[in-house]
Protein backbone atom coordinates (compact mmCIF):
# COMPACT_ATOMS: atom_id res chain seq x y z
CA UNK A 1 0.00 0.00 0.00
CA UNK A 2 1.10 3.53 -0.59
CA UNK A 3 -0.29 7.04 -0.36
CA UNK A 4 -2.46 8.21 -3.26
CA UNK A 5 -2.33 11.87 -4.29
CA UNK A 6 -5.58 13.15 -5.79
CA UNK A 7 -5.72 15.23 -8.97
CA UNK A 8 -8.48 17.78 -9.68
CA UNK A 9 -10.93 15.10 -10.81
CA UNK A 10 -10.24 13.04 -7.70
CA UNK A 11 -10.62 16.08 -5.47
CA UNK A 12 -13.97 16.85 -7.14
CA UNK A 13 -15.10 13.26 -6.45
CA UNK A 14 -13.94 13.47 -2.84
CA UNK A 15 -15.77 16.79 -2.31
CA UNK A 16 -19.06 15.26 -3.42
CA UNK A 17 -18.62 12.07 -1.36
CA UNK A 18 -17.58 14.09 1.70
CA UNK A 19 -20.56 16.45 1.50
CA UNK A 20 -22.97 13.54 1.07
CA UNK A 21 -21.49 11.71 4.09
CA UNK A 22 -22.00 14.85 6.15
CA UNK A 23 -25.55 15.26 4.88
CA UNK A 24 -26.42 11.79 6.20
CA UNK A 25 -25.53 13.05 9.68
CA UNK A 26 -27.54 16.25 9.11
CA UNK A 27 -30.53 14.14 8.13
CA UNK A 28 -30.23 11.89 11.18
CA UNK A 29 -29.68 14.67 13.73
CA UNK A 30 -33.34 15.51 14.54
CA UNK A 31 -34.23 11.80 14.58
CA UNK A 32 -31.67 10.90 17.26
CA UNK A 33 -33.79 11.09 20.42
CA UNK A 34 -34.40 9.19 23.67
CA UNK A 35 -36.38 5.99 22.94
CA UNK A 36 -35.04 5.54 19.40
CA UNK A 37 -32.94 2.42 18.82
CA UNK A 38 -29.64 2.51 16.99
CA UNK A 39 -31.04 -0.10 14.58
CA UNK A 40 -33.79 2.39 13.69
CA UNK A 41 -31.12 5.05 13.06
CA UNK A 42 -29.32 2.55 10.81
CA UNK A 43 -32.53 1.84 8.86
CA UNK A 44 -33.27 5.54 8.40
CA UNK A 45 -29.72 6.15 7.22
CA UNK A 46 -29.94 3.28 4.72
CA UNK A 47 -33.13 4.79 3.24
CA UNK A 48 -31.55 8.23 3.04
CA UNK A 49 -28.41 6.87 1.34
CA UNK A 50 -30.59 5.20 -1.27
CA UNK A 51 -32.34 8.56 -1.92
CA UNK A 52 -29.05 10.45 -2.24
CA UNK A 53 -27.56 7.81 -4.51
CA UNK A 54 -24.78 6.68 -2.20
CA UNK A 55 -23.77 3.27 -0.91
CA UNK A 56 -22.71 2.53 2.67
CA UNK A 57 -19.04 1.62 2.87
CA UNK A 58 -19.51 -0.24 6.14
CA UNK A 59 -22.19 -2.82 5.39
CA UNK A 60 -20.44 -6.08 4.59
CA UNK A 61 -17.04 -4.48 5.18
CA UNK A 62 -14.64 -7.25 6.14
CA UNK A 63 -10.98 -6.49 6.78
CA UNK A 64 -8.91 -9.66 7.22
CA UNK A 65 -9.51 -11.30 10.59
CA UNK A 66 -12.93 -9.61 11.05
CA UNK A 67 -16.47 -10.88 10.47
CA UNK A 68 -18.46 -8.84 7.88
CA UNK A 69 -19.67 -5.59 9.50
CA UNK A 70 -23.49 -5.72 9.67
CA UNK A 71 -24.46 -2.01 9.80
CA UNK A 72 -24.87 0.85 7.34
CA UNK A 73 -23.09 2.98 9.95
CA UNK A 74 -21.50 2.65 13.39
CA UNK A 75 -23.30 3.67 16.59
CA UNK A 76 -21.09 3.86 19.67
CA UNK A 77 -22.87 4.61 22.96
CA UNK A 78 -21.22 5.79 26.21
CA UNK A 79 -18.27 3.46 26.97
CA UNK A 80 -18.20 2.16 23.38
CA UNK A 81 -15.09 3.63 21.75
CA UNK A 82 -15.88 2.77 18.12
CA UNK A 83 -17.44 0.26 15.71
CA UNK A 84 -20.60 -0.14 17.80
CA UNK A 85 -23.08 -2.31 15.90
CA UNK A 86 -26.63 -0.91 15.59
CA UNK A 87 -28.97 -2.79 17.91
CA UNK A 88 -32.43 -2.85 19.46
CA UNK A 89 -31.64 -1.11 22.74
CA UNK A 90 -33.37 2.30 22.91
CA UNK A 91 -31.24 5.37 23.55
CA UNK A 92 -31.90 7.02 26.88
CA UNK A 93 -31.61 10.54 28.25
CA UNK A 94 -28.03 11.30 29.22
CA UNK A 95 -26.40 8.82 26.83
CA UNK A 96 -23.65 10.07 24.53
CA UNK A 97 -23.66 8.57 21.03
CA UNK A 98 -21.17 8.63 18.19
CA UNK A 99 -22.61 8.06 14.73
CA UNK A 100 -19.94 7.28 12.12
CA UNK A 101 -21.02 7.37 8.48
CA UNK A 102 -18.94 6.42 5.45
CA UNK A 103 -20.53 6.60 2.00
CA UNK A 104 -19.31 5.76 -1.49
CA UNK A 105 -20.31 8.00 -4.41
CA UNK A 106 -19.02 7.31 -7.93
CA UNK A 107 -16.25 5.21 -6.39
CA UNK A 108 -15.07 7.92 -3.96
CA UNK A 109 -15.33 7.58 -0.17
CA UNK A 110 -16.41 10.19 2.40
CA UNK A 111 -15.99 9.34 6.10
CA UNK A 112 -17.19 11.37 9.10
CA UNK A 113 -18.66 11.10 12.58
CA UNK A 114 -20.23 13.31 15.21
CA UNK A 115 -21.27 13.03 18.86
CA UNK A 116 -24.90 13.36 20.00
CA UNK A 117 -26.03 14.23 23.54
CA UNK A 118 -29.23 12.23 23.96
CA UNK A 119 -32.04 14.30 25.44
CA UNK A 120 -29.99 17.47 24.99
CA UNK A 121 -27.12 19.02 26.89
CA UNK A 122 -29.07 19.41 30.12
CA UNK A 123 -29.75 15.64 30.24
CA UNK A 124 -26.02 14.79 30.22
CA UNK A 125 -23.43 15.00 32.98
CA UNK A 126 -20.89 17.82 32.99
CA UNK A 127 -18.19 15.23 32.35
CA UNK A 128 -20.00 13.80 29.31
CA UNK A 129 -20.53 17.26 27.83
CA UNK A 130 -16.94 18.27 28.44
CA UNK A 131 -15.60 15.03 26.93
CA UNK A 132 -17.61 15.57 23.74
CA UNK A 133 -16.53 19.22 23.55
CA UNK A 134 -12.85 18.54 24.20
CA UNK A 135 -12.84 15.72 21.63
CA UNK A 136 -14.36 18.05 19.01
CA UNK A 137 -11.72 20.65 19.79
CA UNK A 138 -8.96 18.00 19.75
CA UNK A 139 -10.03 16.98 16.23
CA UNK A 140 -9.82 20.63 15.17
CA UNK A 141 -6.41 21.07 16.86
CA UNK A 142 -5.26 18.32 14.48
CA UNK A 143 -7.04 19.72 11.40
CA UNK A 144 -5.64 23.21 12.03
CA UNK A 145 -2.08 21.82 11.71
CA UNK A 146 -2.64 20.50 8.19
CA UNK A 147 -0.55 22.04 5.41
CA UNK A 148 2.27 20.90 3.14
CA UNK A 149 5.55 20.34 4.99
CA UNK A 150 3.93 19.53 8.32
CA UNK A 151 4.42 15.94 9.50
CA UNK A 152 1.86 13.45 10.76
CA UNK A 153 3.63 13.44 14.15
CA UNK A 154 2.80 17.15 14.45
CA UNK A 155 -0.91 16.38 14.06
CA UNK A 156 -0.81 13.54 16.57
CA UNK A 157 1.09 15.66 19.03
CA UNK A 158 -1.38 18.55 18.79
CA UNK A 159 -4.31 16.23 19.47
CA UNK A 160 -2.65 14.33 22.30
CA UNK A 161 -1.40 17.47 24.04
CA UNK A 162 -4.85 19.05 24.00
CA UNK A 163 -6.72 15.94 25.15
CA UNK A 164 -4.29 15.11 27.95
CA UNK A 165 -4.13 18.72 29.19
CA UNK A 166 -7.90 18.38 29.65
CA UNK A 167 -7.40 15.29 31.84
CA UNK A 168 -8.51 12.77 29.21
CA UNK A 169 -6.66 9.96 27.40
CA UNK A 170 -6.09 9.09 23.74
CA UNK A 171 -6.93 5.64 22.36
CA UNK A 172 -3.87 4.21 20.58
CA UNK A 173 -5.20 1.13 18.77
CA UNK A 174 -7.30 2.98 16.16
CA UNK A 175 -6.29 5.89 14.01
CA UNK A 176 -7.25 8.11 11.11
CA UNK A 177 -6.39 6.91 7.62
CA UNK A 178 -5.82 7.86 4.04
CA UNK A 179 -9.04 7.63 2.04
CA UNK A 180 -9.94 7.92 -1.64
CA UNK A 181 -11.18 5.19 -3.93
CA UNK A 182 -10.60 2.81 -1.02
CA UNK A 183 -11.95 3.06 2.54
CA UNK A 184 -8.67 2.72 4.42
CA UNK A 185 -5.51 3.79 2.59
CA UNK A 186 -2.07 4.81 3.75
CA UNK A 187 -1.03 6.72 5.73
CA UNK A 188 -2.14 5.89 9.26
CA UNK A 189 -2.98 9.12 11.08
CA UNK A 190 -2.15 8.59 14.75
CA UNK A 191 -3.83 10.81 17.33
CA UNK A 192 -0.70 10.93 19.50
CA UNK A 193 2.96 11.38 18.71
CA UNK A 194 6.06 13.52 18.57
CA UNK A 195 6.51 16.72 16.56
CA UNK A 196 8.64 16.47 13.43
CA UNK A 197 8.19 12.70 13.03
CA UNK A 198 6.47 10.48 10.45
CA UNK A 199 5.21 11.23 6.93
CA UNK A 200 5.42 14.75 5.52
CA UNK A 201 2.12 16.15 4.23
CA UNK A 202 1.89 17.04 0.55
CA UNK A 203 -0.88 18.70 -1.48
CA UNK A 204 -3.37 16.19 -2.85
CA UNK A 205 -3.32 13.86 0.16
CA UNK A 206 -6.75 13.08 1.62
CA UNK A 207 -7.11 11.47 5.03
CA UNK A 208 -9.32 11.37 8.09
CA UNK A 209 -8.67 12.80 11.53
CA UNK A 210 -10.84 10.95 14.05
CA UNK A 211 -9.57 11.02 17.63
CA UNK A 212 -11.11 8.62 20.15
CA UNK A 213 -10.77 10.19 23.60
CA UNK A 214 -11.57 8.45 26.90
CA UNK A 215 -12.69 10.11 30.12
CA UNK A 216 -10.69 7.50 32.06
CA UNK A 217 -7.73 5.35 31.04
CA UNK A 218 -6.77 4.82 27.43
CA UNK A 219 -6.94 1.01 27.42
CA UNK A 220 -9.65 -0.70 25.41
CA UNK A 221 -11.04 -4.17 24.90
CA UNK A 222 -12.94 -5.90 22.15
CA UNK A 223 -16.36 -7.44 22.73
CA UNK A 224 -17.26 -10.95 21.58
CA UNK A 225 -18.97 -9.76 18.39
CA UNK A 226 -15.60 -9.15 16.79
CA UNK A 227 -16.25 -5.42 16.21
CA UNK A 228 -17.42 -3.45 19.25
CA UNK A 229 -14.59 -1.72 21.12
CA UNK A 230 -15.17 -0.50 24.70
CA UNK A 231 -13.03 1.23 27.31
CA UNK A 232 -11.42 -1.32 29.60
CA UNK A 233 -12.37 0.75 32.67
CA UNK A 234 -15.92 1.37 31.32
CA UNK A 235 -15.35 5.13 31.30
CA UNK A 236 -17.06 7.25 28.65
CA UNK A 237 -15.44 7.63 25.23
CA UNK A 238 -16.05 10.21 22.50
CA UNK A 239 -15.00 10.61 18.86
CA UNK A 240 -15.39 13.12 16.03
CA UNK A 241 -14.22 12.60 12.47
CA UNK A 242 -13.67 14.67 9.34
CA UNK A 243 -12.12 13.82 5.98
CA UNK A 244 -9.61 16.52 4.93
CA UNK A 245 -7.64 17.44 1.81
CA UNK A 246 -4.13 18.90 1.96
CA UNK A 247 -4.18 21.98 -0.31
CA UNK A 248 -1.12 23.93 -1.53
CA UNK A 249 -1.63 26.43 1.30
CA UNK A 250 -3.34 24.45 4.07
CA UNK A 251 -6.40 22.26 4.19
CA UNK A 252 -9.95 21.87 3.02
CA UNK A 253 -12.43 19.94 5.15
CA UNK A 254 -14.34 17.72 2.73
CA UNK A 255 -17.06 16.43 5.08
CA UNK A 256 -18.95 19.70 5.47
CA UNK A 257 -22.63 20.48 5.01
CA UNK A 258 -25.26 22.72 6.58
CA UNK A 259 -25.36 20.85 9.90
CA UNK A 260 -21.77 20.86 11.14
CA UNK A 261 -21.16 22.58 14.47
CA UNK A 262 -19.18 25.83 14.22
CA UNK A 263 -15.42 25.72 13.89
CA UNK A 264 -13.80 26.43 17.31
CA UNK A 265 -12.67 30.01 17.88
CA UNK A 266 -9.00 29.01 18.22
CA UNK A 267 -8.87 27.97 14.55
CA UNK A 268 -7.21 30.86 12.69
CA UNK A 269 -9.80 32.77 10.66
CA UNK A 270 -7.51 32.60 7.62
CA UNK A 271 -7.44 28.82 7.75
CA UNK A 272 -11.17 28.69 8.37
CA UNK A 273 -11.91 30.59 5.16
CA UNK A 274 -9.68 28.11 3.34
CA UNK A 275 -12.17 25.34 4.16
CA UNK A 276 -14.99 24.59 1.77
CA UNK A 277 -17.72 27.18 1.89
CA UNK A 278 -20.95 25.75 3.22
CA UNK A 279 -23.96 26.80 1.20
CA UNK A 280 -27.22 26.97 3.11
N1 LIG B 1 -15.89 4.65 9.73
C1 LIG B 1 -14.86 3.97 10.51
C2 LIG B 1 -13.61 4.79 10.32
O1 LIG B 1 -13.67 5.93 10.61
C3 LIG B 1 -14.66 2.56 10.11
C4 LIG B 1 -15.81 1.70 10.37
S1 LIG B 1 -15.50 0.14 9.81
C5 LIG B 1 -16.87 -0.70 10.27
O2 LIG B 1 -12.59 4.39 9.82
F1 LIG B 1 -16.82 -1.80 9.60
F2 LIG B 1 -16.87 -0.84 11.55
F3 LIG B 1 -17.94 -0.04 9.94
CO1 LIG C 1 -12.35 6.87 9.30
CO1 LIG D 1 -15.54 6.83 10.18
Coordinates of C-alpha atoms and ligand atoms in Angstrom, one line a residue:
X1 CA 0.0 0.0 0.0
X2 CA 1.1 3.5 -0.6
X3 CA -0.3 7.0 -0.4
X4 CA -2.5 8.2 -3.3
X5 CA -2.3 11.9 -4.3
X6 CA -5.6 13.1 -5.8
X7 CA -5.7 15.2 -9.0
X8 CA -8.5 17.8 -9.7
X9 CA -10.9 15.1 -10.8
X10 CA -10.2 13.0 -7.7
X11 CA -10.6 16.1 -5.5
X12 CA -14.0 16.8 -7.1
X13 CA -15.1 13.3 -6.4
X14 CA -13.9 13.5 -2.8
X15 CA -15.8 16.8 -2.3
X16 CA -19.1 15.3 -3.4
X17 CA -18.6 12.1 -1.4
X18 CA -17.6 14.1 1.7
X19 CA -20.6 16.4 1.5
X20 CA -23.0 13.5 1.1
X21 CA -21.5 11.7 4.1
X22 CA -22.0 14.9 6.2
X23 CA -25.6 15.3 4.9
X24 CA -26.4 11.8 6.2
X25 CA -25.5 13.0 9.7
X26 CA -27.5 16.3 9.1
X27 CA -30.5 14.1 8.1
X28 CA -30.2 11.9 11.2
X29 CA -29.7 14.7 13.7
X30 CA -33.3 15.5 14.5
X31 CA -34.2 11.8 14.6
X32 CA -31.7 10.9 17.3
X33 CA -33.8 11.1 20.4
X34 CA -34.4 9.2 23.7
X35 CA -36.4 6.0 22.9
X36 CA -35.0 5.5 19.4
X37 CA -32.9 2.4 18.8
X38 CA -29.6 2.5 17.0
X39 CA -31.0 -0.1 14.6
X40 CA -33.8 2.4 13.7
X41 CA -31.1 5.0 13.1
X42 CA -29.3 2.5 10.8
X43 CA -32.5 1.8 8.9
X44 CA -33.3 5.5 8.4
X45 CA -29.7 6.2 7.2
X46 CA -29.9 3.3 4.7
X47 CA -33.1 4.8 3.2
X48 CA -31.6 8.2 3.0
X49 CA -28.4 6.9 1.3
X50 CA -30.6 5.2 -1.3
X51 CA -32.3 8.6 -1.9
X52 CA -29.1 10.5 -2.2
X53 CA -27.6 7.8 -4.5
X54 CA -24.8 6.7 -2.2
X55 CA -23.8 3.3 -0.9
X56 CA -22.7 2.5 2.7
X57 CA -19.0 1.6 2.9
X58 CA -19.5 -0.2 6.1
X59 CA -22.2 -2.8 5.4
X60 CA -20.4 -6.1 4.6
X61 CA -17.0 -4.5 5.2
X62 CA -14.6 -7.2 6.1
X63 CA -11.0 -6.5 6.8
X64 CA -8.9 -9.7 7.2
X65 CA -9.5 -11.3 10.6
X66 CA -12.9 -9.6 11.0
X67 CA -16.5 -10.9 10.5
X68 CA -18.5 -8.8 7.9
X69 CA -19.7 -5.6 9.5
X70 CA -23.5 -5.7 9.7
X71 CA -24.5 -2.0 9.8
X72 CA -24.9 0.9 7.3
X73 CA -23.1 3.0 10.0
X74 CA -21.5 2.6 13.4
X75 CA -23.3 3.7 16.6
X76 CA -21.1 3.9 19.7
X77 CA -22.9 4.6 23.0
X78 CA -21.2 5.8 26.2
X79 CA -18.3 3.5 27.0
X80 CA -18.2 2.2 23.4
X81 CA -15.1 3.6 21.8
X82 CA -15.9 2.8 18.1
X83 CA -17.4 0.3 15.7
X84 CA -20.6 -0.1 17.8
X85 CA -23.1 -2.3 15.9
X86 CA -26.6 -0.9 15.6
X87 CA -29.0 -2.8 17.9
X88 CA -32.4 -2.9 19.5
X89 CA -31.6 -1.1 22.7
X90 CA -33.4 2.3 22.9
X91 CA -31.2 5.4 23.5
X92 CA -31.9 7.0 26.9
X93 CA -31.6 10.5 28.2
X94 CA -28.0 11.3 29.2
X95 CA -26.4 8.8 26.8
X96 CA -23.6 10.1 24.5
X97 CA -23.7 8.6 21.0
X98 CA -21.2 8.6 18.2
X99 CA -22.6 8.1 14.7
X100 CA -19.9 7.3 12.1
X101 CA -21.0 7.4 8.5
X102 CA -18.9 6.4 5.5
X103 CA -20.5 6.6 2.0
X104 CA -19.3 5.8 -1.5
X105 CA -20.3 8.0 -4.4
X106 CA -19.0 7.3 -7.9
X107 CA -16.2 5.2 -6.4
X108 CA -15.1 7.9 -4.0
X109 CA -15.3 7.6 -0.2
X110 CA -16.4 10.2 2.4
X111 CA -16.0 9.3 6.1
X112 CA -17.2 11.4 9.1
X113 CA -18.7 11.1 12.6
X114 CA -20.2 13.3 15.2
X115 CA -21.3 13.0 18.9
X116 CA -24.9 13.4 20.0
X117 CA -26.0 14.2 23.5
X118 CA -29.2 12.2 24.0
X119 CA -32.0 14.3 25.4
X120 CA -30.0 17.5 25.0
X121 CA -27.1 19.0 26.9
X122 CA -29.1 19.4 30.1
X123 CA -29.7 15.6 30.2
X124 CA -26.0 14.8 30.2
X125 CA -23.4 15.0 33.0
X126 CA -20.9 17.8 33.0
X127 CA -18.2 15.2 32.3
X128 CA -20.0 13.8 29.3
X129 CA -20.5 17.3 27.8
X130 CA -16.9 18.3 28.4
X131 CA -15.6 15.0 26.9
X132 CA -17.6 15.6 23.7
X133 CA -16.5 19.2 23.5
X134 CA -12.8 18.5 24.2
X135 CA -12.8 15.7 21.6
X136 CA -14.4 18.1 19.0
X137 CA -11.7 20.6 19.8
X138 CA -9.0 18.0 19.7
X139 CA -10.0 17.0 16.2
X140 CA -9.8 20.6 15.2
X141 CA -6.4 21.1 16.9
X142 CA -5.3 18.3 14.5
X143 CA -7.0 19.7 11.4
X144 CA -5.6 23.2 12.0
X145 CA -2.1 21.8 11.7
X146 CA -2.6 20.5 8.2
X147 CA -0.6 22.0 5.4
X148 CA 2.3 20.9 3.1
X149 CA 5.5 20.3 5.0
X150 CA 3.9 19.5 8.3
X151 CA 4.4 15.9 9.5
X152 CA 1.9 13.4 10.8
X153 CA 3.6 13.4 14.1
X154 CA 2.8 17.2 14.5
X155 CA -0.9 16.4 14.1
X156 CA -0.8 13.5 16.6
X157 CA 1.1 15.7 19.0
X158 CA -1.4 18.6 18.8
X159 CA -4.3 16.2 19.5
X160 CA -2.6 14.3 22.3
X161 CA -1.4 17.5 24.0
X162 CA -4.8 19.0 24.0
X163 CA -6.7 15.9 25.2
X164 CA -4.3 15.1 28.0
X165 CA -4.1 18.7 29.2
X166 CA -7.9 18.4 29.7
X167 CA -7.4 15.3 31.8
X168 CA -8.5 12.8 29.2
X169 CA -6.7 10.0 27.4
X170 CA -6.1 9.1 23.7
X171 CA -6.9 5.6 22.4
X172 CA -3.9 4.2 20.6
X173 CA -5.2 1.1 18.8
X174 CA -7.3 3.0 16.2
X175 CA -6.3 5.9 14.0
X176 CA -7.3 8.1 11.1
X177 CA -6.4 6.9 7.6
X178 CA -5.8 7.9 4.0
X179 CA -9.0 7.6 2.0
X180 CA -9.9 7.9 -1.6
X181 CA -11.2 5.2 -3.9
X182 CA -10.6 2.8 -1.0
X183 CA -12.0 3.1 2.5
X184 CA -8.7 2.7 4.4
X185 CA -5.5 3.8 2.6
X186 CA -2.1 4.8 3.8
X187 CA -1.0 6.7 5.7
X188 CA -2.1 5.9 9.3
X189 CA -3.0 9.1 11.1
X190 CA -2.1 8.6 14.7
X191 CA -3.8 10.8 17.3
X192 CA -0.7 10.9 19.5
X193 CA 3.0 11.4 18.7
X194 CA 6.1 13.5 18.6
X195 CA 6.5 16.7 16.6
X196 CA 8.6 16.5 13.4
X197 CA 8.2 12.7 13.0
X198 CA 6.5 10.5 10.4
X199 CA 5.2 11.2 6.9
X200 CA 5.4 14.8 5.5
X201 CA 2.1 16.2 4.2
X202 CA 1.9 17.0 0.5
X203 CA -0.9 18.7 -1.5
X204 CA -3.4 16.2 -2.8
X205 CA -3.3 13.9 0.2
X206 CA -6.8 13.1 1.6
X207 CA -7.1 11.5 5.0
X208 CA -9.3 11.4 8.1
X209 CA -8.7 12.8 11.5
X210 CA -10.8 11.0 14.0
X211 CA -9.6 11.0 17.6
X212 CA -11.1 8.6 20.2
X213 CA -10.8 10.2 23.6
X214 CA -11.6 8.5 26.9
X215 CA -12.7 10.1 30.1
X216 CA -10.7 7.5 32.1
X217 CA -7.7 5.4 31.0
X218 CA -6.8 4.8 27.4
X219 CA -6.9 1.0 27.4
X220 CA -9.7 -0.7 25.4
X221 CA -11.0 -4.2 24.9
X222 CA -12.9 -5.9 22.1
X223 CA -16.4 -7.4 22.7
X224 CA -17.3 -11.0 21.6
X225 CA -19.0 -9.8 18.4
X226 CA -15.6 -9.1 16.8
X227 CA -16.3 -5.4 16.2
X228 CA -17.4 -3.5 19.3
X229 CA -14.6 -1.7 21.1
X230 CA -15.2 -0.5 24.7
X231 CA -13.0 1.2 27.3
X232 CA -11.4 -1.3 29.6
X233 CA -12.4 0.7 32.7
X234 CA -15.9 1.4 31.3
X235 CA -15.3 5.1 31.3
X236 CA -17.1 7.3 28.6
X237 CA -15.4 7.6 25.2
X238 CA -16.0 10.2 22.5
X239 CA -15.0 10.6 18.9
X240 CA -15.4 13.1 16.0
X241 CA -14.2 12.6 12.5
X242 CA -13.7 14.7 9.3
X243 CA -12.1 13.8 6.0
X244 CA -9.6 16.5 4.9
X245 CA -7.6 17.4 1.8
X246 CA -4.1 18.9 2.0
X247 CA -4.2 22.0 -0.3
X248 CA -1.1 23.9 -1.5
X249 CA -1.6 26.4 1.3
X250 CA -3.3 24.5 4.1
X251 CA -6.4 22.3 4.2
X252 CA -9.9 21.9 3.0
X253 CA -12.4 19.9 5.2
X254 CA -14.3 17.7 2.7
X255 CA -17.1 16.4 5.1
X256 CA -18.9 19.7 5.5
X257 CA -22.6 20.5 5.0
X258 CA -25.3 22.7 6.6
X259 CA -25.4 20.9 9.9
X260 CA -21.8 20.9 11.1
X261 CA -21.2 22.6 14.5
X262 CA -19.2 25.8 14.2
X263 CA -15.4 25.7 13.9
X264 CA -13.8 26.4 17.3
X265 CA -12.7 30.0 17.9
X266 CA -9.0 29.0 18.2
X267 CA -8.9 28.0 14.5
X268 CA -7.2 30.9 12.7
X269 CA -9.8 32.8 10.7
X270 CA -7.5 32.6 7.6
X271 CA -7.4 28.8 7.7
X272 CA -11.2 28.7 8.4
X273 CA -11.9 30.6 5.2
X274 CA -9.7 28.1 3.3
X275 CA -12.2 25.3 4.2
X276 CA -15.0 24.6 1.8
X277 CA -17.7 27.2 1.9
X278 CA -20.9 25.8 3.2
X279 CA -24.0 26.8 1.2
X280 CA -27.2 27.0 3.1
Ligands
LIG1 N1 -15.9 4.6 9.7 C1 -14.9 4.0 10.5 C2 -13.6 4.8 10.3 O1 -13.7 5.9 10.6 C3 -14.7 2.6 10.1 C4 -15.8 1.7 10.4 S1 -15.5 0.1 9.8 C5 -16.9 -0.7 10.3 O2 -12.6 4.4 9.8 F1 -16.8 -1.8 9.6 F2 -16.9 -0.8 11.5 F3 -17.9 0.0 9.9
LIG2 CO1 -12.4 6.9 9.3
LIG3 CO1 -15.5 6.8 10.2

